Coordinates of C-alpha atoms in Angstrom, one line a residue:
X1 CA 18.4 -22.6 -6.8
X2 CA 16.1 -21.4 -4.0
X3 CA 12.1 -21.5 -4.4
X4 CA 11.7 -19.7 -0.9
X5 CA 10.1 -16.9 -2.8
X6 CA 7.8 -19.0 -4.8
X7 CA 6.9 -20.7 -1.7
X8 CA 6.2 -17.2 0.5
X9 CA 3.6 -16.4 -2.7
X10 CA 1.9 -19.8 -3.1
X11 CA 1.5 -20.8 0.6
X12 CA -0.9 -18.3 0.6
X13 CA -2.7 -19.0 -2.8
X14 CA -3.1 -22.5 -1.8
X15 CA -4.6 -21.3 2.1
X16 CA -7.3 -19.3 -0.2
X17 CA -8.0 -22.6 -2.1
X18 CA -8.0 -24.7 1.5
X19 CA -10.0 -21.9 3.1
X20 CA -12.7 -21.4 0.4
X21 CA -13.6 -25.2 0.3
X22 CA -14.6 -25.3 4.1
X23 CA -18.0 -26.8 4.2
X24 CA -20.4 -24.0 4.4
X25 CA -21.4 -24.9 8.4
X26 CA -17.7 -24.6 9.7
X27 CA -17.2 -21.1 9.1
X28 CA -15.1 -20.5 12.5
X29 CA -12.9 -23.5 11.1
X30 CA -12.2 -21.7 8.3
X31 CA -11.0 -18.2 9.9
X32 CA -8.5 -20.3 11.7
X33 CA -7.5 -22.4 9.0
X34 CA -6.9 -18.5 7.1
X35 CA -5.4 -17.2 9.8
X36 CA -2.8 -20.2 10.1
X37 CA -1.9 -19.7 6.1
X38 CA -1.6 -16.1 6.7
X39 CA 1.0 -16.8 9.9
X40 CA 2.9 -19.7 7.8
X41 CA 3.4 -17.0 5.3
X42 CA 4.8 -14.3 7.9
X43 CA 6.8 -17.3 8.9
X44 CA 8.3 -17.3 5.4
X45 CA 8.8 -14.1 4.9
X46 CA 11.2 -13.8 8.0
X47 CA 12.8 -16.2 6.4
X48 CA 13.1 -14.2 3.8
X49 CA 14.0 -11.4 5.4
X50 CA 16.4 -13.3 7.5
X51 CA 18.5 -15.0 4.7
X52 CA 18.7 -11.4 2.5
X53 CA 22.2 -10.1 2.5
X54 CA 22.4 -6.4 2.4
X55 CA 26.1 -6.3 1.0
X56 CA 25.4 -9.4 -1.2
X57 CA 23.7 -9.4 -5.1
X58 CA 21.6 -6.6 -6.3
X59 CA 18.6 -9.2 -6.7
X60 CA 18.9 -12.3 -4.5
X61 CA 17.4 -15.5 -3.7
X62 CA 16.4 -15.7 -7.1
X63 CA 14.5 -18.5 -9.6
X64 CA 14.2 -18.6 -13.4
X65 CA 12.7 -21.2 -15.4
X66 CA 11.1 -21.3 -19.0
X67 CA 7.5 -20.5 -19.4
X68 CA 6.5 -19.1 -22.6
X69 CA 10.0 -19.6 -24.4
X70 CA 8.6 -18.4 -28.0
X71 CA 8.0 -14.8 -26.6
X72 CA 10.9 -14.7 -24.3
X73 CA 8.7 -15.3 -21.2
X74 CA 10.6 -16.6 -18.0
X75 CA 8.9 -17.2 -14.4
X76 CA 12.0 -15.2 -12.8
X77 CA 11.8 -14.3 -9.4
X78 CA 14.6 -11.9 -7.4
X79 CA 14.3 -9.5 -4.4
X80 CA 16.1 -6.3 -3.5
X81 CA 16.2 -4.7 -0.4
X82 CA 13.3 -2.9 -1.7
X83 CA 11.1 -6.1 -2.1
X84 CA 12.1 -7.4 0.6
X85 CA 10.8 -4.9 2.8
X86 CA 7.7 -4.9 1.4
X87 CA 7.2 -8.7 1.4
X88 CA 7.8 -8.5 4.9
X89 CA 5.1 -5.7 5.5
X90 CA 2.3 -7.6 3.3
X91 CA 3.3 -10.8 5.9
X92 CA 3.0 -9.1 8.8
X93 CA 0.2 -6.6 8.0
X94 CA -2.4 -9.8 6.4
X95 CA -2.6 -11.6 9.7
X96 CA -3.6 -8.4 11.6
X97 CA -6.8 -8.1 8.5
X98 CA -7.6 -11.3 9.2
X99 CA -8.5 -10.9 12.9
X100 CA -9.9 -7.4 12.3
X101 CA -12.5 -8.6 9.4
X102 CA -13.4 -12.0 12.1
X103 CA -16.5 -11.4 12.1
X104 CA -16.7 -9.2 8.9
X105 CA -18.9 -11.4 6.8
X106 CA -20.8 -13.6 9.6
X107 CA -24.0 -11.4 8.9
X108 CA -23.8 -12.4 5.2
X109 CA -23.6 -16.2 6.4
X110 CA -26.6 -15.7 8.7
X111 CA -28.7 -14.1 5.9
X112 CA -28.3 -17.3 3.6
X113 CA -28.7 -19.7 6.5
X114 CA -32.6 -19.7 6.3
X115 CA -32.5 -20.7 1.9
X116 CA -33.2 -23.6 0.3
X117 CA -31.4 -26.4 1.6
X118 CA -29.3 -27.1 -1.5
X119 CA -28.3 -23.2 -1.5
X120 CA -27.3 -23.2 2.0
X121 CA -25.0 -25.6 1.1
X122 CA -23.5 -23.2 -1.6
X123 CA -23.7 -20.4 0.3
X124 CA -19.9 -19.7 1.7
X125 CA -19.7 -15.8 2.4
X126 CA -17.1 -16.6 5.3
X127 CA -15.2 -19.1 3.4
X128 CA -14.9 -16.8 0.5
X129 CA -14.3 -13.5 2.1
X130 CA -11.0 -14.7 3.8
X131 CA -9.6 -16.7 0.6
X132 CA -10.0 -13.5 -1.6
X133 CA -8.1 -11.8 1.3
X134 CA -5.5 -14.8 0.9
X135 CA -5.6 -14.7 -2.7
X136 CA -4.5 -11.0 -2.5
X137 CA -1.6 -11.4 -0.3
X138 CA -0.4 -14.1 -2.9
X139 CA -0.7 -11.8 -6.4
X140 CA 1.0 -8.7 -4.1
X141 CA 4.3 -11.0 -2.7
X142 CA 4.3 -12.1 -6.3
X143 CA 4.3 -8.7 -7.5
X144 CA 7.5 -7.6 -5.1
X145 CA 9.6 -10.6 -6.2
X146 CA 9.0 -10.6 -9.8
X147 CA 11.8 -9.7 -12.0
X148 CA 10.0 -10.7 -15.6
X149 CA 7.9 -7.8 -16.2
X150 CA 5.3 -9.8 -18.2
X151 CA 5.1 -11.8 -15.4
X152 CA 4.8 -9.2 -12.7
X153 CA 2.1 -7.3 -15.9
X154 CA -0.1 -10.3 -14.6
X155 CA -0.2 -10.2 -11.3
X156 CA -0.2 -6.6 -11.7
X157 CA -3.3 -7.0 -13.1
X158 CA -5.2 -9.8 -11.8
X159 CA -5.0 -9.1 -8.1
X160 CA -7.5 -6.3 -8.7
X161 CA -10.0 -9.5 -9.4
X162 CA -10.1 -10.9 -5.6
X163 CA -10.2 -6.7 -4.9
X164 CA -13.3 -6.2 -6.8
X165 CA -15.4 -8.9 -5.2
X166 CA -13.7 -7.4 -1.5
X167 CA -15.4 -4.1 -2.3
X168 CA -18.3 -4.8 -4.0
X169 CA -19.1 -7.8 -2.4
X170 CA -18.0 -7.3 1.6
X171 CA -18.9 -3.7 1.9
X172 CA -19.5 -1.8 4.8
X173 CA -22.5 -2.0 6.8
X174 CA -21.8 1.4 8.4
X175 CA -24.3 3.3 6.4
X176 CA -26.4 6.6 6.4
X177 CA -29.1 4.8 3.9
X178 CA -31.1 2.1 2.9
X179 CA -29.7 -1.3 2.4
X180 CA -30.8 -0.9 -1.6
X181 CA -28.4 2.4 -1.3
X182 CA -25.6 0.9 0.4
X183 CA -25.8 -2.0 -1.8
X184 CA -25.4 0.6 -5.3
X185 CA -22.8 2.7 -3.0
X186 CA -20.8 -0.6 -3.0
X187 CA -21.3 -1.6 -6.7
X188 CA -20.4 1.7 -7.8
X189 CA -17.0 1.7 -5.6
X190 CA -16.2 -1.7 -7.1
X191 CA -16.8 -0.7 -10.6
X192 CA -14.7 2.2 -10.5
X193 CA -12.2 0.9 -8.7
X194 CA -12.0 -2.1 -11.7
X195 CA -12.7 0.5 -14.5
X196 CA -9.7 2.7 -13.2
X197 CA -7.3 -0.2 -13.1
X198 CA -8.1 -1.7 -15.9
X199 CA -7.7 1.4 -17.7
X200 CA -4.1 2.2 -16.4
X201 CA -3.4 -2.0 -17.2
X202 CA -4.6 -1.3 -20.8
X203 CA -2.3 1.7 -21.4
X204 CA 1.0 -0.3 -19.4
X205 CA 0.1 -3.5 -21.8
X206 CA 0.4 -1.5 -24.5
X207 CA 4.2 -0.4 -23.1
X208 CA 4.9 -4.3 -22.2
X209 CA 4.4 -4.9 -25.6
X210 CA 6.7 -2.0 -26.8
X211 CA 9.5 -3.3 -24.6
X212 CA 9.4 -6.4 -25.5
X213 CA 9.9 -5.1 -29.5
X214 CA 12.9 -2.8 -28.2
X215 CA 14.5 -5.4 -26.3
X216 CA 13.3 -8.9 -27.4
X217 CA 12.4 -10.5 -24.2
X218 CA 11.1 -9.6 -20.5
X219 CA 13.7 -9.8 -18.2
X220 CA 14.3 -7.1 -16.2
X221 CA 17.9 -7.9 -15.3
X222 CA 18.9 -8.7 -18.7
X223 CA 17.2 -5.3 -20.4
X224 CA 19.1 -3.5 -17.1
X225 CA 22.3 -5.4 -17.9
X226 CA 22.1 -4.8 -21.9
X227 CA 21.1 -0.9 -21.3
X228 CA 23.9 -0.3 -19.1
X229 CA 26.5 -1.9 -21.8
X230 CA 25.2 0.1 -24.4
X231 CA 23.6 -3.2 -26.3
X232 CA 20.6 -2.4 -26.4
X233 CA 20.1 1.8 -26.7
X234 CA 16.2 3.2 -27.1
X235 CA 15.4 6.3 -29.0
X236 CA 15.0 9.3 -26.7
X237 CA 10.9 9.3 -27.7
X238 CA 10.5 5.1 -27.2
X239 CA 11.9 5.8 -24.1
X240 CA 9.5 7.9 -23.0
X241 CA 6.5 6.5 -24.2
X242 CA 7.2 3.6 -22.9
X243 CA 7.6 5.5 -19.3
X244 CA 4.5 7.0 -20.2
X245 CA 2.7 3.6 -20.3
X246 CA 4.6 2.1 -17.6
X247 CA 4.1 5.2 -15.1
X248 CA 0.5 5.9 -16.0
X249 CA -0.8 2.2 -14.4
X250 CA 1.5 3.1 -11.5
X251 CA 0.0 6.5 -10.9
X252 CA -3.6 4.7 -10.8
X253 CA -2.5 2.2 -8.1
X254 CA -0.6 4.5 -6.5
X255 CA -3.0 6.8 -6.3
X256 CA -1.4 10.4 -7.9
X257 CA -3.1 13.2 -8.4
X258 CA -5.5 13.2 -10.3
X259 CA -6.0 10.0 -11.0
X260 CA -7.1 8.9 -7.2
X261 CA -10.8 9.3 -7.4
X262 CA -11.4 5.8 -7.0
X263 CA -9.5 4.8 -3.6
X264 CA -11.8 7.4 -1.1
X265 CA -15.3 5.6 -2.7
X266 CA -13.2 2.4 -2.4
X267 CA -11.9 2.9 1.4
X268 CA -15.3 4.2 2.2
X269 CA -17.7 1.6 1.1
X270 CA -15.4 -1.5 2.3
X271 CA -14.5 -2.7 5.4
X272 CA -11.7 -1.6 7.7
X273 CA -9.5 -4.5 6.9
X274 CA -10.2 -4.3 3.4
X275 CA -9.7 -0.9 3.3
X276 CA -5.9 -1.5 5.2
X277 CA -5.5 -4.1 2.1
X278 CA -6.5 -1.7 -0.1
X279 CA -4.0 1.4 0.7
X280 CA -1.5 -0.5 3.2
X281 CA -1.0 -3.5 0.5
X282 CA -2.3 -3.1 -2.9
X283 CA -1.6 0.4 -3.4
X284 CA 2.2 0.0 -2.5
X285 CA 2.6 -2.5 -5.7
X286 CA 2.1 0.9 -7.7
X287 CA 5.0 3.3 -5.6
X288 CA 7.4 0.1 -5.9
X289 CA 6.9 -0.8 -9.6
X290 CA 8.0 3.4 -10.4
X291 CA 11.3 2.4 -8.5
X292 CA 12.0 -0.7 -9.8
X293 CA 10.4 -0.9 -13.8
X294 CA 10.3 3.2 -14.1
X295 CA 13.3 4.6 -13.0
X296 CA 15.0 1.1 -13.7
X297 CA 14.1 0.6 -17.3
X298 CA 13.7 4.0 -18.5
X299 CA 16.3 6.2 -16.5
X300 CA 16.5 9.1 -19.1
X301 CA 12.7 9.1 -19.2
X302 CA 12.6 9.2 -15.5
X303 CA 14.7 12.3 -15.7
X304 CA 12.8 13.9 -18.1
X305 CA 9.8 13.7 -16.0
X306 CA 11.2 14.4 -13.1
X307 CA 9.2 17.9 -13.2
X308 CA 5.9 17.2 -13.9
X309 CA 5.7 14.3 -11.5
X310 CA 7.4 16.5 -8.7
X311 CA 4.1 18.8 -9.2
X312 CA 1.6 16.2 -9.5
X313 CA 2.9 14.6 -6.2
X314 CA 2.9 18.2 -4.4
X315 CA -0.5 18.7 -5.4
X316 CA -1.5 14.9 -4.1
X317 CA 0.1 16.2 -0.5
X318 CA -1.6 19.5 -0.4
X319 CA -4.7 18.4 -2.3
X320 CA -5.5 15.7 -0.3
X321 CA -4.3 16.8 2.7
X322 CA -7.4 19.7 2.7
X323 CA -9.6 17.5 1.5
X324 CA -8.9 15.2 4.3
X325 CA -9.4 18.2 6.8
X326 CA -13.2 19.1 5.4
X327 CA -14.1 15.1 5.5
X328 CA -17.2 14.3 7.8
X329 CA -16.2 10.4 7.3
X330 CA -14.0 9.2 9.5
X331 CA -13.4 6.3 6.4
X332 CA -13.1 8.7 3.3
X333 CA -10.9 11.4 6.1
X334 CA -8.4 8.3 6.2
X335 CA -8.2 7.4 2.6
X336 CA -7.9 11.1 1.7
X337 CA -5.0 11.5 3.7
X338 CA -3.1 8.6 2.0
X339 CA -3.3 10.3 -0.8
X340 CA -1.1 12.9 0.7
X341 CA 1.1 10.2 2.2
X342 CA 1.1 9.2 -1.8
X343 CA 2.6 12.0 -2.6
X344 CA 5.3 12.5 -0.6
X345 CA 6.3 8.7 -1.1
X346 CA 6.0 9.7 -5.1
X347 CA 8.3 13.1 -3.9
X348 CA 10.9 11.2 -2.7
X349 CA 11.4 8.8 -5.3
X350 CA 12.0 11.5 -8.0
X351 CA 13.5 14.1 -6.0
X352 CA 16.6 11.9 -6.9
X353 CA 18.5 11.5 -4.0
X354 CA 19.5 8.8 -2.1
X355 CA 17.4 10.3 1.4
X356 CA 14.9 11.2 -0.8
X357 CA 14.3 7.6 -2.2
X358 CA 15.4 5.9 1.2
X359 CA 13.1 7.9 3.1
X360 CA 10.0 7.0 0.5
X361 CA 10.9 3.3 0.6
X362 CA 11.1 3.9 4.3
X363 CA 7.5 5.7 4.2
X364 CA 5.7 2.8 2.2
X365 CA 6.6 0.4 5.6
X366 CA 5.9 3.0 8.0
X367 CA 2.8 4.0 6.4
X368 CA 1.0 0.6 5.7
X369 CA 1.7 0.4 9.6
X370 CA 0.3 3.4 10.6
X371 CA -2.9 3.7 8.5
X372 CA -3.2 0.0 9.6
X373 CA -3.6 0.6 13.0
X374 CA -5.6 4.1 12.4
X375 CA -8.2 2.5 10.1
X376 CA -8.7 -0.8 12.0
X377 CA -9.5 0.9 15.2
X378 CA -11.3 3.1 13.2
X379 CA -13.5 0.0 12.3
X380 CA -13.8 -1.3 16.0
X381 CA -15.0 2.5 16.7
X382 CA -17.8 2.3 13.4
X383 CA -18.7 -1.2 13.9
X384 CA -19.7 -0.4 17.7
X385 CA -22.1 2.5 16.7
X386 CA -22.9 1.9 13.2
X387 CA -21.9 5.4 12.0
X388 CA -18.9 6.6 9.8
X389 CA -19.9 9.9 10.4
X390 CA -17.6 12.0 12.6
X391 CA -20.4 14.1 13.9
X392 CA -22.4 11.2 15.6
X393 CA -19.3 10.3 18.0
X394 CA -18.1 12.4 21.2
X395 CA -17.0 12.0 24.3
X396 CA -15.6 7.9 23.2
X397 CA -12.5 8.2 25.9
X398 CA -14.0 8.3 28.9
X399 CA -16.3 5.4 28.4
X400 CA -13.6 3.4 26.1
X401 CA -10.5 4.7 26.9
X402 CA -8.2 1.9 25.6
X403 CA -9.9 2.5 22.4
X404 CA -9.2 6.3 22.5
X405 CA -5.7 5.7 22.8
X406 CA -4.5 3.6 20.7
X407 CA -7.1 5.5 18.3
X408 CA -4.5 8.4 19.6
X409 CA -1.8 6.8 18.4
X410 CA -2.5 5.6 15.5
X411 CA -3.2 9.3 14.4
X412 CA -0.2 10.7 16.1
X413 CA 1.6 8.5 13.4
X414 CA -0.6 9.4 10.4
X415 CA 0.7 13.1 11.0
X416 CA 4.5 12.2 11.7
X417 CA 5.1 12.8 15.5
X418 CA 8.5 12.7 16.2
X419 CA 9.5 9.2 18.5
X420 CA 6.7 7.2 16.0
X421 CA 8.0 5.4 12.5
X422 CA 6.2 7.8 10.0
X423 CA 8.5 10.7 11.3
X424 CA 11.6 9.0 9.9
X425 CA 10.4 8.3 6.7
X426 CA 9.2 11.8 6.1
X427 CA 12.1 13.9 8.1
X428 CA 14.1 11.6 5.2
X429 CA 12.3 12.5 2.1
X430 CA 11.8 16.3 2.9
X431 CA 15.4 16.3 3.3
X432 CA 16.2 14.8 0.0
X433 CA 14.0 17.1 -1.4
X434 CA 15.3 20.1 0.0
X435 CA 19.1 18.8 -1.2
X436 CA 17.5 19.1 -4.9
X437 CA 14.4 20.8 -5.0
X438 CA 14.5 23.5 -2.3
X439 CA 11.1 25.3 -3.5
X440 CA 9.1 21.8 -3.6
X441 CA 10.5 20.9 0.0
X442 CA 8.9 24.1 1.2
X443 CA 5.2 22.9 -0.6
X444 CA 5.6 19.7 0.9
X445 CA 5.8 21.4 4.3
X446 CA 2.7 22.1 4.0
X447 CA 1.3 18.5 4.2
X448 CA 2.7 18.1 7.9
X449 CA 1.0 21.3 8.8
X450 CA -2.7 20.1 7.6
X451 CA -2.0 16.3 9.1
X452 CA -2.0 17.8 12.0
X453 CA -5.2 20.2 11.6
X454 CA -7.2 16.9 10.7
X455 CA -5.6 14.4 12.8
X456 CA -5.9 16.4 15.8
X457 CA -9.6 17.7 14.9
X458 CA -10.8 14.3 14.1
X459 CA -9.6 13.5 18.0
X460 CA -11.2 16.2 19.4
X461 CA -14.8 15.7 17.6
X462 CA -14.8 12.1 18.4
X463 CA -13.5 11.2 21.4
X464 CA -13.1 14.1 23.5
X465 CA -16.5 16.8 24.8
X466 CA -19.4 15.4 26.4
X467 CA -20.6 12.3 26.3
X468 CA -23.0 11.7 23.7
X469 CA -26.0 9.3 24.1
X470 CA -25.4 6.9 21.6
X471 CA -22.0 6.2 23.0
X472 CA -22.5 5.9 26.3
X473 CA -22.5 2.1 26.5
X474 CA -19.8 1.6 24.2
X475 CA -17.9 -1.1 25.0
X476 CA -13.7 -0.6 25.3
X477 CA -11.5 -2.8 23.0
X478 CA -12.0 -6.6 23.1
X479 CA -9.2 -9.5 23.8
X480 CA -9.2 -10.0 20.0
X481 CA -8.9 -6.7 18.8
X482 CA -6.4 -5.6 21.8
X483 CA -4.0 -8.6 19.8
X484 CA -4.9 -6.4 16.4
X485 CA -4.0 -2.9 17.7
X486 CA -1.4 -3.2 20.3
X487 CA 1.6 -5.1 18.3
X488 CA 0.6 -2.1 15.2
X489 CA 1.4 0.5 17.9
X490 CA 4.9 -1.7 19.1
X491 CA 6.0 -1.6 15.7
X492 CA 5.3 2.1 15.5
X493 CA 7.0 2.6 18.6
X494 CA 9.8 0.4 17.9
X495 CA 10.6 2.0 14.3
X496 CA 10.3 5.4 15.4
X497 CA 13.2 5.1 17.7
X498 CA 15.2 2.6 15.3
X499 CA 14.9 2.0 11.8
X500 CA 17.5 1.0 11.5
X501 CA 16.8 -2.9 10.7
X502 CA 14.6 -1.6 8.0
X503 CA 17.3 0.9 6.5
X504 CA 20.2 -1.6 6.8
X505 CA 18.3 -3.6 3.8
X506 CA 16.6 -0.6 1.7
X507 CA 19.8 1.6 1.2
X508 CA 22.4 -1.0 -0.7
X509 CA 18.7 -1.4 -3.1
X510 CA 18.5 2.3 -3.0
X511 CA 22.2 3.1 -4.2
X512 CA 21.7 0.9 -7.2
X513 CA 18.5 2.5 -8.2
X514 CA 20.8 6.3 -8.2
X515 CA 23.3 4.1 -10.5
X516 CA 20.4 3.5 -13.0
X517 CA 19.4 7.0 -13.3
X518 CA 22.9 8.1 -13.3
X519 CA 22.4 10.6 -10.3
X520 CA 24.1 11.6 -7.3
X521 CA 23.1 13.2 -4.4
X522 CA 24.0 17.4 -4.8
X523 CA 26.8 18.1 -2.3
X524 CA 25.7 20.5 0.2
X525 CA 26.6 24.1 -0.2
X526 CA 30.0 25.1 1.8
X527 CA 29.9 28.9 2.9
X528 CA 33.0 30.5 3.5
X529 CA 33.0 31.3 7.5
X530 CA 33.5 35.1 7.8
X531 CA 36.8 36.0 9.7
X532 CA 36.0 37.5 13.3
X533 CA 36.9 41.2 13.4
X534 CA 40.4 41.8 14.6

């Protein structure tokens, strides 16, 4: 038995205990010490990556021991291709957060350095800030390789702990009002975005429960295995409760239409490598779990949604797509554009076809790569003049032109250019769409056309016109964030030409998922040519 996987999720847990008990005076100590956790974690998860066998077991690399044997509770581990994937982007994105957010939480170290001696010594904003990053990373690999689904129900649920204290607690500085105001602006983000969660935990506990009455334990390759004998059959209305309850947490984290309210207060009040954990990270626990516990567990109940969610996700693309183009924050333009990224992600998994759901796996890389690189150049930009608002920029590339380029590309990928890795991922899941759904293909459409109106306008009113004053001396990337931005834009690059490394490992993963829902992709329509005229 391999413990690779438990390793990838506790080397990081135990760098967030290392990191947060750094004496209080050694703050640069502990970024590297973070940062070193972070890279031995990447480290593993190549590993991982490397030692997955796409033509090999559904779930591999697995681990199952005993836990809570009364109630049928194992710690069982396993990845797909699926998993894997997304292990790999938590790995490499983390790293990147870290050196973006260096200097994220210095000012909060520097206002507690003139306390009470015995306070000072308490007084760890640094130390802590970097271990809840750590911490996160851990619950979210956890979440990816966990095949016990009350297992995976608590990491589920307690990652959004370190998350509330990165909001609420590490906001942005970046603000319009007073320090009293920013500091309620950030409270109330942090609250909602726990209140939310919570909410959509409470309802999927409910279903965990359910499950476990239908099927007597929590594994979710033994409930697979004993559904597709015919051992263990669920009533048609079970079934679809329990989807309910399973789908309606995944919507929350996802975010769906409408339940996404919280993630632009949430993206806009934290930092810009909080904000990439946030929607690059955390969110893509929720799109994963509706592949593998939705449409795995509760095929038929899948099906029968298939409608409704279809809808929801069009109106996430279209919603928050126009939304996104009437923002006057760069921050809250960013997050309301993932929600349209959302939604075609949640398009392809139900459209039910193997492109479809390929392309949306593909998307949940290629996104968490692209909004990485958008939103922590973003932050370089906002923490250089202090502003999120769009209208107090102009003029940025001709005094930081490095900066306004790879702020170029970075948004170039956000609305799909052909050549970068979000085109791929989207060309993929409009065509499974189309295959299927022909009518929601053409709505979804629609989404490419308004990622371009506020990608390109968000350029424009930013960096390009005259020069404005407050700019003027604004200072072109650093050494440091050059390391952030630059790899981000290679991977881009590289995946946009060959995804192939990527799609190798997601489509065996994908193939079984059509097996669970019993579907098959439609075959395409053969017209009879018409004879030329004798």
């Amino acid at each position: 038995m391999s413990y690779l996987l438990t390793a990838t999720a506790a080397v990081p847990a135990a760098g967030a205990i290392v990191t947060a008990a750094v004496p209080a005076a050694r703050r640069t100590a502990a970024k590297w010490v973070a940062l070193a956790f972070s890279l031995a974690t990447l480290a593993l998860a190549a590993t991982v990556f490397a030692r997955f066998d796409p033509g090999g077991a559904r779930y591999q690399l697995t681990e199952s021991h005993a836990w809570i044997p009364d109630f049928g509770v194992r710690y069982e581990l396993g990845v797909d291709g699926i998993g894997v994937a997304l292990v790999a982007l938590t790995a490499v994105l983390v790293p990147f957060v870290i050196l973006a957010g260096w200097h994220d939480a210095d000012h909060l170290a520097a206002s507690g350095s003139g306390s009470a001696a015995g306070q000072s010594k308490r007084w760890r904003p640094t130390q802590g800030f970097f271990a809840l990053i750590l911490m996160v990373e851990a619950m979210v690999i956890l979440s990816f390789e966990a095949t016990d689904v009350f297992l995976f129900y608590l990491v589920f649920e307690a990652m959004l702990i370190p998350m509330y204290f990165l909001i609420g607690g590490f906001g942005d500085r970046a603000h319009a009002g007073t320090d009293e105001h920013a500091a309620a602006q950030r409270s109330y983000a942090a609250v909602k975005f726990l209140l939310y969660n919570l909410v959509g935990g409470l309802v999927m506990l409910a279903a965990v429960i359910g499950l476990y009455v239908v099927a007597g334990n929590f594994s979710l390759t033994e409930i697979a295995a004993a559904r597709a004998s015919g051992e263990l059959e669920m009533a048609a209305n079970t079934e679809r409760l329990l989807f309910l309850g399973f789908f309606f947490a995944f919507a929350v984290k996802a975010p769906l239409w409408p339940l996404h309210t919280w993630l632009p207060n949430a993206m806009g009040e934290s930092t810009a490598p909080v904000a990439v954990l946030i929607t690059a990270v955390v969110d893509k626990v929720g799109t994963f779990a509706m592949l593998r516990f939705c449409l795995g567990l509760f095929p038929e109940a899948s099906k029968w949604a298939t409608p409704v969610v279809l809808v929801l996700a069009l109106v996430s693309i279209v919603y928050g797509a126009l939304l996104a183009v009437g923002q006057r924050d760069i921050k809250r333009l960013i997050a309301y554009a993932s929600i349209s990224h959302f939604g075609f992600i949640i398009l392809g998994i139900f459209a039910m076809t193997s492109q479809g759901q390929s392309g949306a796996t593909l998307y949940m890389v290629n996104h968490g790569l692209s909004t990485a690189a958008l939103m922590l150049v973003a932050g370089f930009l906002i923490s250089r003049r202090g502003s999120r608002l769009i209208a107090d920029y102009g003029g940025v590339q001709k005094v930081a032109p490095v900066l306004a380029g790879t702020f170029l590309v970075g948004g170039l990928a956000t609305l799909s250019l052909p050549g970068l890795a979000p085109f791929v991922s989207e060309f993929l899941v409009l065509v499974g769409t189309f295959a299927r759904y022909p009518a929601a293909g053409v709505v979804a459409t629609l989404g490419i056309v308004l990622a371009a109106l506020y990608t390109l306008v968000l350029y424009q009113r930013t960096m390009t016109g005259p020069v404005k004053d407050e700019v003027r001396a604004m200072p072109d990337l650093r050494a440091r964030e050059l390391v952030v931005a630059a790899p981000l834009i290679a991977l881009l690059l590289f995946l946009g030409v060959f995804p192939k490394p990527v799609t190798d490992v997601v489509n065996p993963a994908v193939r079984h998922t059509m097996s669970d829902v019993d579907q098959k992709d439609p075959a395409p329509e053969v017209r009879p040519q018409v004879e030329a005229a004798q």
